[in-house]
N, CA, C and O atoms as a printed pandas DataFrame, in Angstrom:
     atom_number atom_name residue_name chain_id  residue_number  x_coord  y_coord  z_coord
0              1         N          LYS        A               1   93.033   98.989  147.134
1              2        CA          LYS        A               1   94.149   98.772  148.030
2              3         C          LYS        A               1   94.034   99.662  149.269
3              4         O          LYS        A               1   94.367   99.237  150.375
4              5         N          THR        A               2   93.567  100.878  149.084
5              6        CA          THR        A               2   93.410  101.792  150.213
6              7         C          THR        A               2   92.421  101.222  151.231
7              8         O          THR        A               2   92.655  101.306  152.436
8              9         N          ILE        A               3   91.329  100.649  150.757
9             10        CA          ILE        A               3   90.338  100.083  151.677
10            11         C          ILE        A               3   90.981   99.000  152.531
11            12         O          ILE        A               3   90.761   98.946  153.741
12            13         N          GLU        A               4   91.777   98.139  151.904
13            14        CA          GLU        A               4   92.403   97.048  152.655
14            15         C          GLU        A               4   93.460   97.539  153.639
15            16         O          GLU        A               4   93.614   96.962  154.716
16            17         N          THR        A               5   94.181   98.583  153.289
17            18        CA          THR        A               5   95.224   99.066  154.190
18            19         C          THR        A               5   94.680   99.942  155.318
19            20         O          THR        A               5   95.307  100.052  156.372
20            21         N          GLN        A               6   93.514  100.567  155.104
21            22        CA          GLN        A               6   92.989  101.484  156.112
22            23         C          GLN        A               6   91.793  100.948  156.891
23            24         O          GLN        A               6   91.300  101.610  157.804
24            25         N          THR        A               7   91.321   99.743  156.533
25            26        CA          THR        A               7   90.196   99.130  157.240
26            27         C          THR        A               7   90.489   97.652  157.450
27            28         O          THR        A               7   91.541   97.155  157.050
28            29         N          LYS        A               8   89.567   96.967  158.070
29            30        CA          LYS        A               8   89.695   95.526  158.271
30            31         C          LYS        A               8   89.098   94.734  157.106
31            32         O          LYS        A               8   89.067   93.505  157.159
32            33         N          HIS        A               9   88.632   95.399  156.075
33            34        CA          HIS        A               9   87.954   94.735  154.960
34            35         C          HIS        A               9   88.918   94.220  153.901
35            36         O          HIS        A               9   89.987   94.790  153.680
36            37         N          ARG        A              10   88.513   93.117  153.242
37            38        CA          ARG        A              10   89.243   92.598  152.082
38            39         C          ARG        A              10   88.368   92.841  150.862
39            40         O          ARG        A              10   87.145   92.729  150.940
40            41         N          VAL        A              11   88.987   93.172  149.739
41            42        CA          VAL        A              11   88.270   93.703  148.583
42            43         C          VAL        A              11   88.416   92.825  147.340
43            44         O          VAL        A              11   89.511   92.371  147.007
44            45         N          CYS        A              12   87.289   92.596  146.663
45            46        CA          CYS        A              12   87.266   92.024  145.320
46            47         C          CYS        A              12   87.004   93.170  144.349
47            48         O          CYS        A              12   86.424   94.187  144.728
48            49         N          VAL        A              13   87.427   93.008  143.108
49            50        CA          VAL        A              13   87.306   94.074  142.120
50            51         C          VAL        A              13   86.677   93.526  140.839
51            52         O          VAL        A              13   87.050   92.451  140.370
52            53         N          VAL        A              14   85.716   94.275  140.274
53            54        CA          VAL        A              14   85.087   93.919  138.996
54            55         C          VAL        A              14   85.024   95.164  138.126
55            56         O          VAL        A              14   84.523   96.207  138.547
56            57         N          TYR        A              15   85.542   95.042  136.902
57            58        CA          TYR        A              15   85.423   96.123  135.924
58            59         C          TYR        A              15   85.353   95.507  134.532
59            60         O          TYR        A              15   85.712   94.345  134.343
60            61         N          GLY        A              16   84.899   96.273  133.577
61            62        CA          GLY        A              16   84.596   95.774  132.248
62            63         C          GLY        A              16   85.743   95.112  131.514
63            64         O          GLY        A              16   85.526   94.103  130.844
64            65         N          ALA        A              17   86.948   95.634  131.612
65            66        CA          ALA        A              17   88.084   95.091  130.871
66            67         C          ALA        A              17   88.731   93.893  131.572
67            68         O          ALA        A              17   89.681   93.310  131.050
68            69         N          LEU        A              18   88.224   93.525  132.743
69            70        CA          LEU        A              18   88.748   92.375  133.465
70            71         C          LEU        A              18   88.393   91.112  132.683
71            72         O          LEU        A              18   87.246   90.966  132.260
72            73         N          PRO        A              19   89.345   90.192  132.477
73            74        CA          PRO        A              19   89.009   88.952  131.763
74            75         C          PRO        A              19   87.838   88.229  132.438
75            76         O          PRO        A              19   87.734   88.231  133.664
76            77         N          SER        A              20   86.977   87.627  131.659
77            78        CA          SER        A              20   85.752   87.029  132.204
78            79         C          SER        A              20   86.030   85.967  133.262
79            80         O          SER        A              20   85.283   85.872  134.236
80            81         N          ASP        A              21   87.081   85.165  133.099
81            82        CA          ASP        A              21   87.418   84.165  134.120
82            83         C          ASP        A              21   87.787   84.839  135.444
83            84         O          ASP        A              21   87.393   84.375  136.513
84            85         N          THR        A              22   88.532   85.916  135.366
85            86        CA          THR        A              22   88.930   86.653  136.568
86            87         C          THR        A              22   87.717   87.309  137.211
87            88         O          THR        A              22   87.586   87.324  138.435
88            89         N          ARG        A              23   86.832   87.851  136.383
89            90        CA          ARG        A              23   85.605   88.472  136.899
90            91         C          ARG        A              23   84.765   87.442  137.659
91            92         O          ARG        A              23   84.262   87.720  138.747
92            93         N          ARG        A              24   84.618   86.241  137.067
93            94        CA          ARG        A              24   83.863   85.179  137.736
94            95         C          ARG        A              24   84.530   84.763  139.044
95            96         O          ARG        A              24   83.847   84.517  140.038
96            97         N          GLU        A              25   85.860   84.683  139.048
97            98        CA          GLU        A              25   86.585   84.326  140.267
98            99         C          GLU        A              25   86.388   85.385  141.350
99           100         O          GLU        A              25   86.210   85.045  142.520
100          101         N          GLN        A              26   86.418   86.644  140.978
101          102        CA          GLN        A              26   86.186   87.719  141.946
102          103         C          GLN        A              26   84.770   87.624  142.508
103          104         O          GLN        A              26   84.571   87.809  143.709
104          105         N          ALA        A              27   83.787   87.339  141.659
105          106        CA          ALA        A              27   82.399   87.178  142.119
106          107         C          ALA        A              27   82.292   85.984  143.067
107          108         O          ALA        A              27   81.619   86.062  144.095
108          109         N          TYR        A              28   82.954   84.887  142.722
109          110        CA          TYR        A              28   82.941   83.700  143.578
110          111         C          TYR        A              28   83.519   84.026  144.963
111          112         O          TYR        A              28   82.922   83.690  145.986
112          113         N          LEU        A              29   84.680   84.682  144.983
113          114        CA          LEU        A              29   85.309   85.038  146.256
114          115         C          LEU        A              29   84.414   85.955  147.077
115          116         O          LEU        A              29   84.283   85.780  148.289
116          117         N          PHE        A              30   83.800   86.929  146.419
117          118        CA          PHE        A              30   82.923   87.863  147.130
118          119         C          PHE        A              30   81.702   87.139  147.704
119          120         O          PHE        A              30   81.279   87.436  148.821
120          121         N          ASN        A              31   81.138   86.198  146.956
121          122        CA          ASN        A              31   79.942   85.477  147.403
122          123         C          ASN        A              31   80.223   84.428  148.469
123          124         O          ASN        A              31   79.322   84.068  149.228
124          125         N          ASP        A              32   81.445   83.935  148.542
125          126        CA          ASP        A              32   81.789   82.890  149.503
126          127         C          ASP        A              32   81.949   83.500  150.898
127          128         O          ASP        A              32   82.884   84.266  151.132
128          129         N          PRO        A              33   81.049   83.169  151.823
129          130        CA          PRO        A              33   81.117   83.787  153.152
130          131         C          PRO        A              33   82.373   83.417  153.939
131          132         O          PRO        A              33   82.686   84.064  154.938
132          133         N          ASN        A              34   83.091   82.388  153.502
133          134        CA          ASN        A              34   84.297   81.949  154.208
134          135         C          ASN        A              34   85.589   82.442  153.563
135          136         O          ASN        A              34   86.677   82.111  154.033
136          137         N          SER        A              35   85.483   83.231  152.491
137          138        CA          SER        A              35   86.683   83.678  151.775
138          139         C          SER        A              35   87.405   84.824  152.474
139          140         O          SER        A              35   88.599   85.033  152.264
140          141         N          GLY        A              36   86.680   85.561  153.302
141          142        CA          GLY        A              36   87.269   86.730  153.950
142          143         C          GLY        A              36   87.085   88.018  153.158
143          144         O          GLY        A              36   87.382   89.101  153.663
144          145         N          TYR        A              37   86.596   87.916  151.917
145          146        CA          TYR        A              37   86.351   89.104  151.092
146          147         C          TYR        A              37   84.939   89.600  151.369
147          148         O          TYR        A              37   83.969   88.857  151.216
148          149         N          ASP        A              38   84.831   90.861  151.779
149          150        CA          ASP        A              38   83.524   91.374  152.175
150          151         C          ASP        A              38   83.145   92.700  151.527
151          152         O          ASP        A              38   82.087   93.254  151.827
152          153         N          VAL        A              39   83.994   93.213  150.643
153          154        CA          VAL        A              39   83.711   94.452  149.918
154          155         C          VAL        A              39   83.984   94.201  148.439
155          156         O          VAL        A              39   84.963   93.550  148.074
156          157         N          LEU        A              40   83.100   94.729  147.598
157          158        CA          LEU        A              40   83.293   94.648  146.153
158          159         C          LEU        A              40   83.387   96.066  145.609
159          160         O          LEU        A              40   82.469   96.867  145.786
160          161         N          VAL        A              41   84.495   96.374  144.948
161          162        CA          VAL        A              41   84.670   97.654  144.282
162          163         C          VAL        A              41   84.495   97.375  142.799
163          164         O          VAL        A              41   85.174   96.512  142.242
164          165         N          ALA        A              42   83.581   98.106  142.153
165          166        CA          ALA        A              42   83.250   97.768  140.768
166          167         C          ALA        A              42   82.866   98.995  139.956
167          168         O          ALA        A              42   82.457  100.025  140.492
168          169         N          THR        A              43   83.011   98.849  138.659
169          170        CA          THR        A              43   82.487   99.843  137.729
170          171         C          THR        A              43   81.059   99.438  137.391
171          172         O          THR        A              43   80.498   98.544  138.024
172          173         N          ASP        A              44   80.476  100.085  136.406
173          174        CA          ASP        A              44   79.118   99.736  135.992
174          175         C          ASP        A              44   79.028   98.306  135.454
175          176         O          ASP        A              44   77.923   97.815  135.224
176          177         N          ALA        A              45   80.147   97.633  135.250
177          178        CA          ALA        A              45   80.150   96.236  134.812
178          179         C          ALA        A              45   79.463   95.322  135.819
179          180         O          ALA        A              45   79.048   94.217  135.466
180          181         N          VAL        A              46   79.337   95.765  137.062
181          182        CA          VAL        A              46   78.686   94.954  138.092
182          183         C          VAL        A              46   77.203   94.712  137.757
183          184         O          VAL        A              46   76.613   93.742  138.232
184          185         N          GLY        A              47   76.614   95.574  136.957
185          186        CA          GLY        A              47   75.209   95.423  136.600
186          187         C          GLY        A              47   74.969   94.499  135.426
187          188         O          GLY        A              47   73.837   94.372  134.961
188          189         N          MET        A              48   76.013   93.855  134.940
189          190        CA          MET        A              48   75.893   93.067  133.719
190          191         C          MET        A              48   76.073   91.576  133.966
191          192         O          MET        A              48   77.116   91.010  133.639
192          193         N          GLY        A              49   75.069   90.949  134.536
193          194        CA          GLY        A              49   75.007   89.502  134.569
194          195         C          GLY        A              49   75.709   88.756  135.684
195          196         O          GLY        A              49   75.738   87.526  135.649
196          197         N          LEU        A              50   76.271   89.425  136.664
197          198        CA          LEU        A              50   76.869   88.705  137.783
198          199         C          LEU        A              50   75.836   88.532  138.885
199          200         O          LEU        A              50   75.114   89.472  139.219
200          201         N          ASN        A              51   75.765   87.342  139.446
201          202        CA          ASN        A              51   74.888   87.094  140.589
202          203         C          ASN        A              51   75.724   87.259  141.847
203          204         O          ASN        A              51   76.627   86.470  142.124
204          205         N          LEU        A              52   75.408   88.291  142.591
205          206        CA          LEU        A              52   76.217   88.651  143.751
206          207         C          LEU        A              52   75.362   88.792  144.999
207          208         O          LEU        A              52   74.229   89.267  144.936
208          209         N          ASN        A              53   75.906   88.381  146.124
209          210        CA          ASN        A              53   75.244   88.574  147.412
210          211         C          ASN        A              53   75.599   89.954  147.939
211          212         O          ASN        A              53   76.509   90.111  148.754
212          213         N          ILE        A              54   74.875   90.939  147.465
213          214        CA          ILE        A              54   75.163   92.324  147.827
214          215         C          ILE        A              54   74.081   92.854  148.761
215          216         O          ILE        A              54   72.888   92.751  148.474
216          217         N          ARG        A              55   74.511   93.411  149.864
217          218        CA          ARG        A              55   73.580   94.017  150.812
218          219         C          ARG        A              55   73.309   95.476  150.459
219          220         O          ARG        A              55   72.182   95.949  150.606
220          221         N          ARG        A              56   74.330   96.189  149.996
221          222        CA          ARG        A              56   74.218   97.638  149.792
222          223         C          ARG        A              56   75.082   98.042  148.610
223          224         O          ARG        A              56   76.196   97.544  148.445
224          225         N          VAL        A              57   74.564   98.948  147.786
225          226        CA          VAL        A              57   75.322   99.527  146.680
226          227         C          VAL        A              57   75.565  100.992  147.004
227          228         O          VAL        A              57   74.626  101.730  147.301
228          229         N          VAL        A              58   76.820  101.414  146.948
229          230        CA          VAL        A              58   77.187  102.805  147.196
230          231         C          VAL        A              58   77.869  103.329  145.938
231          232         O          VAL        A              58   78.858  102.756  145.479
232          233         N          PHE        A              59   77.348  104.405  145.386
233          234        CA          PHE        A              59   77.933  105.018  144.193
234          235         C          PHE        A              59   78.933  106.089  144.604
235          236         O          PHE        A              59   78.591  107.000  145.357
236          237         N          LEU        A              60   80.152  105.989  144.122
237          238        CA          LEU        A              60   81.130  107.059  144.316
238          239         C          LEU        A              60   80.829  108.195  143.347
239          240         O          LEU        A              60   80.998  109.370  143.672
240          241         N          SER        A              61   80.379  107.823  142.152
241          242        CA          SER        A              61   80.074  108.805  141.121
242          243         C          SER        A              61   79.016  108.243  140.191
243          244         O          SER        A              61   78.905  107.027  140.037
244          245         N          LEU        A              62   78.246  109.108  139.577
245          246        CA          LEU        A              62   77.279  108.698  138.561
246          247         C          LEU        A              62   77.796  109.041  137.170
247          248         O          LEU        A              62   77.036  109.097  136.203
248          249         N          MET        A              63   79.095  109.268  137.089
249          250        CA          MET        A              63   79.770  109.563  135.819
250          251         C          MET        A              63   80.705  108.410  135.498
251          252         O          MET        A              63   81.185  107.715  136.393
252          253         N          LYS        A              64   80.959  108.216  134.210
253          254        CA          LYS        A              64   81.926  107.204  133.792
254          255         C          LYS        A              64   82.708  107.725  132.595
255          256         O          LYS        A              64   82.249  108.626  131.893
256          257         N          PRO        A              65   83.888  107.158  132.361
257          258        CA          PRO        A              65   84.668  107.584  131.199
258          259         C          PRO        A              65   83.915  107.257  129.912
259          260         O          PRO        A              65   83.371  106.163  129.761
260          261         N          GLY        A              66   83.890  108.191  129.014
261          262        CA          GLY        A              66   83.246  107.983  127.726
262          263         C          GLY        A              66   84.262  108.006  126.604
263          264         O          GLY        A              66   85.459  107.818  126.822
264          265         N          GLU        A              67   83.776  108.237  125.425
265          266        CA          GLU        A              67   84.660  108.289  124.264
266          267         C          GLU        A              67   85.628  109.459  124.363
267          268         O          GLU        A              67   85.265  110.541  124.823
268          269         N          ARG        A              68   86.838  109.235  123.936
269          270        CA          ARG        A              68   87.899  110.249  123.899
270          271         C          ARG        A              68   88.136  110.911  125.255
271          272         O          ARG        A              68   88.504  112.084  125.325
272          273         N          GLY        A              69   87.923  110.146  126.337
273          274        CA          GLY        A              69   88.223  110.663  127.665
274          275         C          GLY        A              69   87.188  111.609  128.248
275          276         O          GLY        A              69   87.372  112.110  129.358
276          277         N          VAL        A              70   86.107  111.865  127.528
277          278        CA          VAL        A              70   85.054  112.749  128.028
278          279         C          VAL        A              70   84.152  111.947  128.967
279          280         O          VAL        A              70   83.638  110.892  128.594
280          281         N          ARG        A              71   83.966  112.446  130.165
281          282        CA          ARG        A              71   83.109  111.739  131.129
282          283         C          ARG        A              71   81.644  111.934  130.765
283          284         O          ARG        A              71   81.234  113.001  130.310
284          285         N          GLU        A              72   80.869  110.879  130.976
285          286        CA          GLU        A              72   79.437  110.940  130.676
286          287         C          GLU        A              72   78.643  110.375  131.844
287          288         O          GLU        A              72   79.151  109.572  132.627
288          289         N          SER        A              73   77.404  110.802  131.948
289          290        CA          SER        A              73   76.537  110.337  133.028
290          291         C          SER        A              73   76.052  108.922  132.754
291          292         O          SER        A              73   75.809  108.542  131.609
292          293         N          LEU        A              74   75.916  108.144  133.831
293          294        CA          LEU        A              74   75.256  106.852  133.696
294          295         C          LEU        A              74   73.785  107.112  133.395
295          296         O          LEU        A              74   73.204  108.059  133.925
296          297         N          SER        A              75   73.191  106.298  132.568
297          298        CA          SER        A              75   71.768  106.457  132.261
298          299         C          SER        A              75   70.943  106.030  133.476
299          300         O          SER        A              75   71.421  105.301  134.345
300          301         N          ASP        A              76   69.701  106.497  133.516
301          302        CA          ASP        A              76   68.803  106.099  134.603
302          303         C          ASP        A              76   68.655  104.586  134.652
303          304         O          ASP        A              76   68.650  104.001  135.735
304          305         N          SER        A              77   68.534  103.944  133.494
305          306        CA          SER        A              77   68.365  102.491  133.469
306          307         C          SER        A              77   69.627  101.781  133.966
307          308         O          SER        A              77   69.522  100.752  134.635
308          309         N          ALA        A              78   70.811  102.304  133.657
309          310        CA          ALA        A              78   72.053  101.704  134.151
310          311         C          ALA        A              78   72.148  101.839  135.667
311          312         O          ALA        A              78   72.572  100.904  136.347
312          313         N          ILE        A              79   71.760  102.987  136.197
313          314        CA          ILE        A              79   71.783  103.197  137.650
314          315         C          ILE        A              79   70.833  102.210  138.331
315          316         O          ILE        A              79   71.184  101.609  139.346
316          317         N          LYS        A              80   69.635  102.045  137.776
317          318        CA          LYS        A              80   68.678  101.088  138.346
318          319         C          LYS        A              80   69.202   99.664  138.265
319          320         O          LYS        A              80   69.027   98.883  139.200
320          321         N          GLN        A              81   69.845   99.320  137.154
321          322        CA          GLN        A              81   70.404   97.971  136.984
322          323         C          GLN        A              81   71.496   97.711  138.018
323          324         O          GLN        A              81   71.537   96.638  138.621
324          325         N          ILE        A              82   72.373   98.677  138.225
325          326        CA          ILE        A              82   73.463   98.516  139.193
326          327         C          ILE        A              82   72.900   98.468  140.617
327          328         O          ILE        A              82   73.245   97.577  141.393
328          329         N          ALA        A              83   72.052   99.406  140.948
329          330        CA          ALA        A              83   71.466   99.455  142.293
330          331         C          ALA        A              83   70.638   98.210  142.573
331          332         O          ALA        A              83   70.526   97.780  143.721
332          333         N          GLY        A              84   70.059   97.632  141.532
333          334        CA          GLY        A              84   69.238   96.435  141.675
334          335         C          GLY        A              84   70.026   95.188  142.037
335          336         O          GLY        A              84   69.435   94.142  142.305
336          337         N          ARG        A              85   71.356   95.280  142.050
337          338        CA          ARG        A              85   72.184   94.139  142.465
338          339         C          ARG        A              85   71.965   93.834  143.938
339          340         O          ARG        A              85   72.140   92.690  144.358
340          341         N          ALA        A              86   71.591   94.817  144.722
341          342        CA          ALA        A              86   71.410   94.617  146.162
342          343         C          ALA        A              86   70.030   94.046  146.453
343          344         O          ALA        A              86   69.031   94.497  145.891
344          345         N          GLY        A              87   69.980   93.066  147.322
345          346        CA          GLY        A              87   68.715   92.518  147.788
346          347         C          GLY        A              87   67.947   91.706  146.766
347          348         O          GLY        A              87   66.727   91.587  146.877
348          349         N          ARG        A              88   68.620   91.144  145.775
349          350        CA          ARG        A              88   67.942   90.327  144.773
350          351         C          ARG        A              88   67.394   89.064  145.413
351          352         O          ARG        A              88   67.920   88.580  146.415
352          353         N          ARG        A              89   66.338   88.541  144.828
353          354        CA          ARG        A              89   65.630   87.390  145.403
354          355         C          ARG        A              89   66.563   86.222  145.717
355          356         O          ARG        A              89   66.421   85.610  146.776
356          357         N          SER        A              90   67.501   85.892  144.847
357          358        CA          SER        A              90   68.388   84.753  145.070
358          359         C          SER        A              90   69.573   85.095  145.976
359          360         O          SER        A              90   70.396   84.230  146.273
360          361         N          SER        A              91   69.662   86.341  146.410
361          362        CA          SER        A              91   70.772   86.817  147.234
362          363         C          SER        A              91   70.571   86.428  148.698
363          364         O          SER        A              91   69.445   86.245  149.160
364          365         N          THR        A              92   71.664   86.308  149.402
365          366        CA          THR        A              92   71.632   86.134  150.845
366          367         C          THR        A              92   70.859   87.281  151.495
367          368         O          THR        A              92   70.231   87.101  152.539
368          369         N          TYR        A              93   70.907   88.445  150.881
369          370        CA          TYR        A              93   70.267   89.648  151.423
370          371         C          TYR        A              93   68.989   90.005  150.703
371          372         O          TYR        A              93   68.670   91.185  150.555
372          373         N          ALA        A              94   68.250   89.006  150.252
373          374        CA          ALA        A              94   67.011   89.263  149.522
374          375         C          ALA        A              94   66.071   90.122  150.355
375          376         O          ALA        A              94   65.869   89.879  151.545
376          377         N          SER        A              95   65.503   91.128  149.706
377          378        CA          SER        A              95   64.565   92.008  150.409
378          379         C          SER        A              95   63.188   91.359  150.400
379          380         O          SER        A              95   62.869   90.572  149.509
380          381         N          SER        A              96   62.393   91.687  151.377
381          382        CA          SER        A              96   61.085   91.069  151.510
382          383         C          SER        A              96   59.984   91.853  150.828
383          384         O          SER        A              96   58.814   91.486  150.940
384          385         N          GLY        A              97   60.314   92.890  150.146
385          386        CA          GLY        A              97   59.237   93.620  149.503
386          387         C          GLY        A              97   59.772   94.706  148.763
387          388         O          GLY        A              97   59.022   95.457  148.138
């Protein structure tokens, strides 16, 4: 909400506990160039099977809530999976190498 009130951007949101239909709808809105949504705020759930047209991934933190409220580090493989959302071959922003 802060991003939308303090910038010109409109935001979609994806997180693990979001119902799958809602998650798919958020991905659809984010991918649709005519929807007006141009920022995606997400947890590590973004690395789990969504095809997204992402140009850039920015991490606010490399920690996530763990069991009993104890924060834990994202694994190296999880970080690579999340960061790999940007520039995928089928993406509008596919990288050339």
